[in-house]
């Protein structure tokens, strides 16, 4: 997907928002209720969006940000514990 210079907002998935201004793309983690903990779903979305941007030759800068009081608290430990308990 190629975004043009006139795009200001491209898309939002469940946990990652993307805004675009010229050659600069802003990826924003949007899971503040969990302090932007990296769940498997959030990491998958982030990987997909970064892949899209890597393929777009018009993007020169990617800025990674987050909504809320924390950039990211790291891995989602609740999800990891739940997965371990199921196994």
GROMACS .gro file of C-alpha atoms in nm:
model
   87
    1UNK     CA    1   0.000   0.000   0.000
    2UNK     CA    2   0.135   0.342  -0.090
    3UNK     CA    3   0.016   0.647   0.098
    4UNK     CA    4   0.026   0.984  -0.073
    5UNK     CA    5   0.156   1.315   0.061
    6UNK     CA    6  -0.201   1.434   0.111
    7UNK     CA    7  -0.293   1.151   0.349
    8UNK     CA    8  -0.313   1.260   0.710
    9UNK     CA    9  -0.463   0.943   0.852
   10UNK     CA   10  -0.427   0.613   0.675
   11UNK     CA   11  -0.576   0.341   0.887
   12UNK     CA   12  -0.630   0.206   1.233
   13UNK     CA   13  -0.637  -0.153   1.340
   14UNK     CA   14  -0.750  -0.271   1.679
   15UNK     CA   15  -0.435  -0.166   1.867
   16UNK     CA   16  -0.219   0.033   1.621
   17UNK     CA   17  -0.306   0.371   1.468
   18UNK     CA   18  -0.125   0.511   1.166
   19UNK     CA   19  -0.103   0.873   1.063
   20UNK     CA   20   0.088   1.004   0.765
   21UNK     CA   21   0.223   1.345   0.674
   22UNK     CA   22   0.440   1.349   0.365
   23UNK     CA   23   0.731   1.110   0.404
   24UNK     CA   24   0.673   1.073   0.781
   25UNK     CA   25   0.454   0.800   0.925
   26UNK     CA   26   0.347   0.790   1.289
   27UNK     CA   27   0.258   0.450   1.435
   28UNK     CA   28   0.079   0.481   1.767
   29UNK     CA   29   0.022   0.193   2.009
   30UNK     CA   30  -0.337   0.237   2.130
   31UNK     CA   31  -0.391   0.004   2.423
   32UNK     CA   32  -0.361   0.245   2.718
   33UNK     CA   33  -0.583   0.044   2.950
   34UNK     CA   34  -0.308  -0.223   2.951
   35UNK     CA   35  -0.022   0.031   2.947
   36UNK     CA   36   0.035  -0.071   2.582
   37UNK     CA   37   0.146  -0.418   2.687
   38UNK     CA   38   0.266  -0.618   2.387
   39UNK     CA   39   0.004  -0.887   2.342
   40UNK     CA   40   0.042  -1.132   2.056
   41UNK     CA   41  -0.235  -0.948   1.868
   42UNK     CA   42  -0.070  -0.606   1.912
   43UNK     CA   43   0.269  -0.744   1.804
   44UNK     CA   44   0.113  -0.903   1.495
   45UNK     CA   45  -0.055  -0.575   1.399
   46UNK     CA   46   0.266  -0.382   1.458
   47UNK     CA   47   0.468  -0.624   1.244
   48UNK     CA   48   0.213  -0.599   0.963
   49UNK     CA   49   0.212  -0.219   0.968
   50UNK     CA   50   0.592  -0.199   0.977
   51UNK     CA   51   0.604  -0.441   0.682
   52UNK     CA   52   0.359  -0.223   0.489
   53UNK     CA   53   0.575   0.081   0.556
   54UNK     CA   54   0.897  -0.096   0.461
   55UNK     CA   55   0.740  -0.173   0.122
   56UNK     CA   56   0.634   0.189   0.071
   57UNK     CA   57   0.933   0.370  -0.082
   58UNK     CA   58   0.773   0.710  -0.019
   59UNK     CA   59   0.802   0.671   0.359
   60UNK     CA   60   1.137   0.798   0.483
   61UNK     CA   61   1.074   0.824   0.860
   62UNK     CA   62   0.868   0.612   1.097
   63UNK     CA   63   0.796   0.747   1.445
   64UNK     CA   64   0.666   0.504   1.705
   65UNK     CA   65   0.452   0.649   1.982
   66UNK     CA   66   0.184   0.544   2.228
   67UNK     CA   67  -0.142   0.662   2.382
   68UNK     CA   68  -0.156   0.687   2.761
   69UNK     CA   69   0.091   0.722   3.045
   70UNK     CA   70   0.331   0.448   2.934
   71UNK     CA   71   0.498   0.387   2.601
   72UNK     CA   72   0.483   0.013   2.665
   73UNK     CA   73   0.503  -0.200   2.976
   74UNK     CA   74   0.664  -0.481   2.775
   75UNK     CA   75   0.515  -0.824   2.709
   76UNK     CA   76   0.157  -0.880   2.820
   77UNK     CA   77   0.228  -1.094   3.128
   78UNK     CA   78  -0.141  -1.171   3.185
   79UNK     CA   79  -0.163  -1.317   2.835
   80UNK     CA   80   0.161  -1.511   2.885
   81UNK     CA   81   0.041  -1.657   3.218
   82UNK     CA   82  -0.297  -1.751   3.068
   83UNK     CA   83  -0.123  -1.930   2.780
   84UNK     CA   84   0.104  -2.118   3.020
   85UNK     CA   85  -0.195  -2.223   3.234
   86UNK     CA   86  -0.376  -2.359   2.927
   87UNK     CA   87  -0.072  -2.569   2.827
   0.00000   0.00000   0.00000
